[in-house]
mmCIF file of C-alpha atoms in Angstrom:
data_model
loop_
_atom_site.group_PDB
_atom_site.id
_atom_site.type_symbol
_atom_site.label_atom_id
_atom_site.label_comp_id
_atom_site.label_asym_id
_atom_site.label_seq_id
_atom_site.Cartn_x
_atom_site.Cartn_y
_atom_site.Cartn_z
ATOM 1 C CA MET A 22 0.000 0.000 0.000
ATOM 2 C CA ALA A 23 1.249 3.451 -0.917
ATOM 3 C CA THR A 24 1.991 6.153 1.591
ATOM 4 C CA PRO A 25 0.651 9.694 1.183
ATOM 5 C CA LYS A 26 4.203 10.830 0.338
ATOM 6 C CA GLU A 27 4.468 8.267 -2.472
ATOM 7 C CA LEU A 28 1.150 9.473 -3.878
ATOM 8 C CA SER A 29 2.228 13.104 -3.618
ATOM 9 C CA ASP A 30 5.571 12.362 -5.287
ATOM 10 C CA PHE A 31 3.872 10.498 -8.121
ATOM 11 C CA LEU A 32 1.397 13.324 -8.743
ATOM 12 C CA ALA A 33 4.182 15.936 -8.718
ATOM 13 C CA GLN A 34 6.150 13.874 -11.213
ATOM 14 C CA ALA A 35 3.190 13.153 -13.524
ATOM 15 C CA GLU A 36 1.611 16.623 -13.449
ATOM 16 C CA ARG A 37 3.477 18.342 -16.295
ATOM 17 C CA ARG A 38 3.412 15.389 -18.643
ATOM 18 C CA ALA A 39 -0.317 14.864 -18.011
ATOM 19 C CA PHE A 40 -1.021 18.553 -18.589
ATOM 20 C CA ARG A 41 0.871 18.593 -21.912
ATOM 21 C CA GLN A 42 -0.879 15.404 -23.036
ATOM 22 C CA THR A 43 -4.311 16.763 -22.115
ATOM 23 C CA ALA A 44 -3.679 20.243 -23.526
ATOM 24 C CA TYR A 45 -2.652 18.641 -26.802
ATOM 25 C CA ALA A 46 -5.807 16.485 -26.810
ATOM 26 C CA VAL A 47 -8.376 19.174 -25.917
ATOM 27 C CA ARG A 48 -6.505 22.233 -27.293
ATOM 28 C CA ASP A 49 -7.588 24.400 -24.392
ATOM 29 C CA ASP A 50 -5.139 25.050 -21.538
ATOM 30 C CA HIS A 51 -7.819 25.973 -19.012
ATOM 31 C CA ALA A 52 -9.893 22.878 -19.733
ATOM 32 C CA ALA A 53 -6.749 20.741 -19.713
ATOM 33 C CA LEU A 54 -5.784 22.033 -16.278
ATOM 34 C CA ASP A 55 -9.267 21.243 -14.957
ATOM 35 C CA ILE A 56 -9.191 17.752 -16.459
ATOM 36 C CA VAL A 57 -5.759 16.954 -15.000
ATOM 37 C CA GLN A 58 -6.740 18.256 -11.570
ATOM 38 C CA ASP A 59 -9.933 16.225 -11.669
ATOM 39 C CA ALA A 60 -7.989 13.090 -12.658
ATOM 40 C CA MET A 61 -5.498 13.666 -9.840
ATOM 41 C CA MET A 62 -8.305 14.070 -7.326
ATOM 42 C CA ARG A 63 -9.963 10.873 -8.519
ATOM 43 C CA LEU A 64 -6.697 8.965 -8.209
ATOM 44 C CA ALA A 65 -6.121 10.269 -4.683
ATOM 45 C CA GLU A 66 -9.705 9.671 -3.547
ATOM 46 C CA LYS A 67 -10.350 6.259 -5.039
ATOM 47 C CA TYR A 68 -6.950 4.641 -5.472
ATOM 48 C CA GLY A 69 -4.656 6.420 -3.012
ATOM 49 C CA ALA A 70 -4.262 3.247 -0.941
ATOM 50 C CA GLN A 71 -3.171 1.111 -3.906
ATOM 51 C CA PRO A 72 0.479 0.098 -4.297
ATOM 52 C CA ALA A 73 2.604 2.930 -5.735
ATOM 53 C CA ALA A 74 3.619 0.740 -8.684
ATOM 54 C CA GLU A 75 0.009 0.784 -9.921
ATOM 55 C CA PHE A 76 -0.311 4.590 -9.922
ATOM 56 C CA PRO A 77 0.983 5.206 -13.483
ATOM 57 C CA MET A 78 -1.495 2.823 -15.136
ATOM 58 C CA LEU A 79 -4.397 3.873 -12.917
ATOM 59 C CA PHE A 80 -3.706 7.563 -13.474
ATOM 60 C CA GLN A 81 -3.400 7.129 -17.236
ATOM 61 C CA ARG A 82 -6.751 5.316 -17.377
ATOM 62 C CA ILE A 83 -8.434 7.953 -15.195
ATOM 63 C CA LEU A 84 -6.957 10.751 -17.324
ATOM 64 C CA GLN A 85 -8.099 9.142 -20.593
ATOM 65 C CA ASN A 86 -11.609 8.676 -19.207
ATOM 66 C CA ALA A 87 -11.679 12.307 -18.052
ATOM 67 C CA ILE A 88 -10.659 13.463 -21.552
ATOM 68 C CA ARG A 89 -13.398 11.303 -23.108
ATOM 69 C CA ASP A 90 -15.936 12.739 -20.648
ATOM 70 C CA TYR A 91 -14.846 16.251 -21.639
ATOM 71 C CA PHE A 92 -15.423 15.528 -25.324
ATOM 72 C CA ARG A 93 -18.810 13.922 -24.627
ATOM 73 C CA ARG A 94 -19.932 16.954 -22.643
ATOM 74 C CA GLN A 95 -18.659 19.297 -25.352
ATOM 75 C CA LYS A 96 -20.469 17.359 -28.057
ATOM 76 C CA VAL A 97 -23.800 17.531 -26.257
ATOM 77 C CA ARG A 98 -23.282 21.131 -25.162
ATOM 78 C CA ASN A 99 -22.366 22.145 -28.719
ATOM 79 C CA MET A 100 -25.394 20.344 -30.124
ATOM 80 C CA TRP A 101 -27.771 22.218 -27.834
ATOM 81 C CA THR A 102 -25.901 25.499 -28.151
ATOM 82 C CA THR A 103 -26.104 25.258 -31.931
ATOM 83 C CA LEU A 104 -29.774 24.409 -31.802
ATOM 84 C CA LEU A 105 -30.584 27.218 -29.387
ATOM 85 C CA SER A 106 -28.318 29.753 -31.102
ATOM 86 C CA ALA A 107 -30.940 30.025 -33.809
ATOM 87 C CA PHE A 108 -33.012 31.866 -31.209
ATOM 88 C CA GLY A 109 -30.344 34.519 -30.655
ATOM 89 C CA GLY A 110 -31.843 37.161 -32.877
ATOM 90 C CA GLY A 111 -28.471 38.473 -34.120
ATOM 91 C CA ARG A 112 -27.265 40.254 -30.988
ATOM 92 C CA ASP A 113 -24.019 42.101 -31.638
ATOM 93 C CA ASP A 114 -22.938 42.815 -28.069
ATOM 94 C CA ASP A 115 -20.245 40.702 -26.444
ATOM 95 C CA GLU A 116 -22.376 39.652 -23.488
ATOM 96 C CA GLU A 117 -23.035 35.965 -23.092
ATOM 97 C CA SER A 118 -26.713 35.237 -23.253
ATOM 98 C CA ASP A 119 -28.690 32.458 -21.668
ATOM 99 C CA PRO A 120 -30.646 30.513 -24.299
ATOM 100 C CA LEU A 121 -33.553 30.159 -21.897
ATOM 101 C CA GLU A 122 -33.785 33.932 -21.524
ATOM 102 C CA ILE A 123 -33.797 34.257 -25.296
ATOM 103 C CA LEU A 124 -36.584 31.690 -25.549
ATOM 104 C CA GLU A 125 -38.743 33.633 -23.114
ATOM 105 C CA GLY A 126 -38.379 36.588 -25.431
ATOM 106 C CA ASP A 127 -38.249 40.316 -24.948
ATOM 107 C CA PRO A 128 -41.465 42.116 -25.943
ATOM 108 C CA ASP A 129 -39.526 44.968 -27.568
ATOM 109 C CA GLU A 130 -37.420 42.585 -29.658
ATOM 110 C CA SER A 131 -40.312 40.347 -30.679
ATOM 111 C CA ALA A 132 -42.123 43.283 -32.246
ATOM 112 C CA GLN A 133 -39.156 43.768 -34.577
ATOM 113 C CA ASN A 134 -38.648 40.068 -35.424
ATOM 114 C CA ASP A 135 -39.747 38.517 -38.638
ATOM 115 C CA PRO A 136 -43.045 36.635 -38.125
ATOM 116 C CA ALA A 137 -41.714 33.637 -40.049
ATOM 117 C CA ALA A 138 -38.667 33.463 -37.748
ATOM 118 C CA GLU A 139 -40.904 33.699 -34.688
ATOM 119 C CA LEU A 140 -43.082 30.879 -35.995
ATOM 120 C CA SER A 141 -40.043 28.732 -36.712
ATOM 121 C CA GLN A 142 -38.635 29.449 -33.254
ATOM 122 C CA SER A 143 -41.885 28.571 -31.490
ATOM 123 C CA GLN A 144 -42.258 25.367 -33.523
ATOM 124 C CA THR A 145 -38.690 24.309 -32.725
ATOM 125 C CA LEU A 146 -39.185 25.042 -29.035
ATOM 126 C CA ALA A 147 -42.429 23.047 -29.024
ATOM 127 C CA ALA A 148 -40.651 20.139 -30.729
ATOM 128 C CA ILE A 149 -37.900 20.187 -28.088
ATOM 129 C CA GLU A 150 -40.461 20.250 -25.281
ATOM 130 C CA ARG A 151 -42.428 17.361 -26.817
ATOM 131 C CA ALA A 152 -39.239 15.343 -27.254
ATOM 132 C CA LEU A 153 -38.201 15.971 -23.643
ATOM 133 C CA GLU A 154 -41.644 14.882 -22.422
ATOM 134 C CA LYS A 155 -41.371 11.590 -24.331
ATOM 135 C CA LEU A 156 -38.121 10.611 -22.605
ATOM 136 C CA PRO A 157 -38.297 8.114 -19.755
ATOM 137 C CA ALA A 158 -38.237 9.887 -16.388
ATOM 138 C CA ARG A 159 -34.689 8.874 -15.418
ATOM 139 C CA GLN A 160 -33.242 9.864 -18.788
ATOM 140 C CA ARG A 161 -35.047 13.210 -18.706
ATOM 141 C CA GLU A 162 -33.858 13.826 -15.140
ATOM 142 C CA ALA A 163 -30.244 12.953 -15.954
ATOM 143 C CA PHE A 164 -30.291 15.040 -19.143
ATOM 144 C CA LEU A 165 -31.774 18.120 -17.499
ATOM 145 C CA LEU A 166 -29.463 17.955 -14.484
ATOM 146 C CA ARG A 167 -26.330 17.467 -16.595
ATOM 147 C CA TYR A 168 -26.937 19.804 -19.507
ATOM 148 C CA TRP A 169 -29.505 22.363 -18.378
ATOM 149 C CA HIS A 170 -28.374 22.716 -14.781
ATOM 150 C CA ASP A 171 -24.698 22.129 -15.724
ATOM 151 C CA MET A 172 -24.020 19.590 -12.964
ATOM 152 C CA ASN A 173 -21.082 17.244 -13.317
ATOM 153 C CA VAL A 174 -21.486 13.459 -13.333
ATOM 154 C CA ALA A 175 -20.811 13.055 -9.601
ATOM 155 C CA GLU A 176 -23.283 15.786 -8.610
ATOM 156 C CA THR A 177 -25.929 14.336 -10.903
ATOM 157 C CA ALA A 178 -25.378 10.833 -9.524
ATOM 158 C CA GLU A 179 -25.745 12.141 -5.984
ATOM 159 C CA ALA A 180 -28.896 14.074 -6.849
ATOM 160 C CA MET A 181 -30.439 11.080 -8.618
ATOM 161 C CA GLY A 182 -29.289 8.539 -6.023
ATOM 162 C CA CYS A 183 -27.515 6.312 -8.526
ATOM 163 C CA SER A 184 -23.999 5.526 -9.741
ATOM 164 C CA GLU A 185 -21.968 7.756 -12.052
ATOM 165 C CA GLY A 186 -22.087 5.025 -14.689
ATOM 166 C CA SER A 187 -25.879 5.089 -14.600
ATOM 167 C CA VAL A 188 -25.869 8.854 -15.096
ATOM 168 C CA LYS A 189 -23.615 8.502 -18.141
ATOM 169 C CA THR A 190 -25.837 5.758 -19.558
ATOM 170 C CA HIS A 191 -29.043 7.749 -18.994
ATOM 171 C CA CYS A 192 -27.508 10.885 -20.551
ATOM 172 C CA SER A 193 -26.202 9.026 -23.577
ATOM 173 C CA ARG A 194 -29.540 7.365 -24.192
ATOM 174 C CA ALA A 195 -31.375 10.665 -23.721
ATOM 175 C CA VAL A 196 -29.159 12.469 -26.230
ATOM 176 C CA HIS A 197 -29.586 9.745 -28.834
ATOM 177 C CA ALA A 198 -33.346 9.579 -28.286
ATOM 178 C CA LEU A 199 -33.751 13.370 -28.430
ATOM 179 C CA SER A 200 -31.639 13.559 -31.549
ATOM 180 C CA SER A 201 -33.696 10.944 -33.370
ATOM 181 C CA MET A 202 -37.025 12.423 -32.178
ATOM 182 C CA LEU A 203 -36.000 15.897 -33.358
ATOM 183 C CA ARG A 204 -34.754 14.485 -36.647
ATOM 184 C CA THR A 205 -38.202 12.984 -37.272
ATOM 185 C CA GLU A 206 -39.641 16.466 -36.641
ATOM 186 C CA GLY A 207 -37.352 17.794 -39.386
ATOM 187 C CA ILE A 208 -34.807 19.412 -37.047
ATOM 188 C CA GLU A 209 -31.242 18.474 -37.970
ATOM 189 C CA LEU A 210 -28.528 18.891 -35.359
#
């Protein structure tokens, strides 16, 4: 069994190499730093008592899984951001806007919008709501917690009272189901 010093020494030694590897994979230094820190925390929390000789393989597996999780989250986030960006109304300011605020609409802006665009927006929103309602309860819950409330996998698992693997499964199934339901409605993502 490893001592805390052995774990600390391993993490200090692996930090730079892991950061470079992750930064190269995700091409974002800030995200890479978060991913590496998360992987280090997972190693310390779950495998800190393992023999020190197992740390390199365990850490590499944890890091690769964290990178895959990052890309999965980005893919889903980008899909919904792209879909909801159609509701933006061509704002030129640099402020970030919440898609839900845009969907609620501003009475002053809606008077200036094209009626055809408003109709399209309301039909797309209705299609999204119908698709969300058709999802099984656990998939809908996992999807909304992860992607609308921006919770991570661990927080979602705790909120739902299930394992992290179950959250990932529910989210994956929800995304695929929503995508196919929206595709049948004529909405391509």
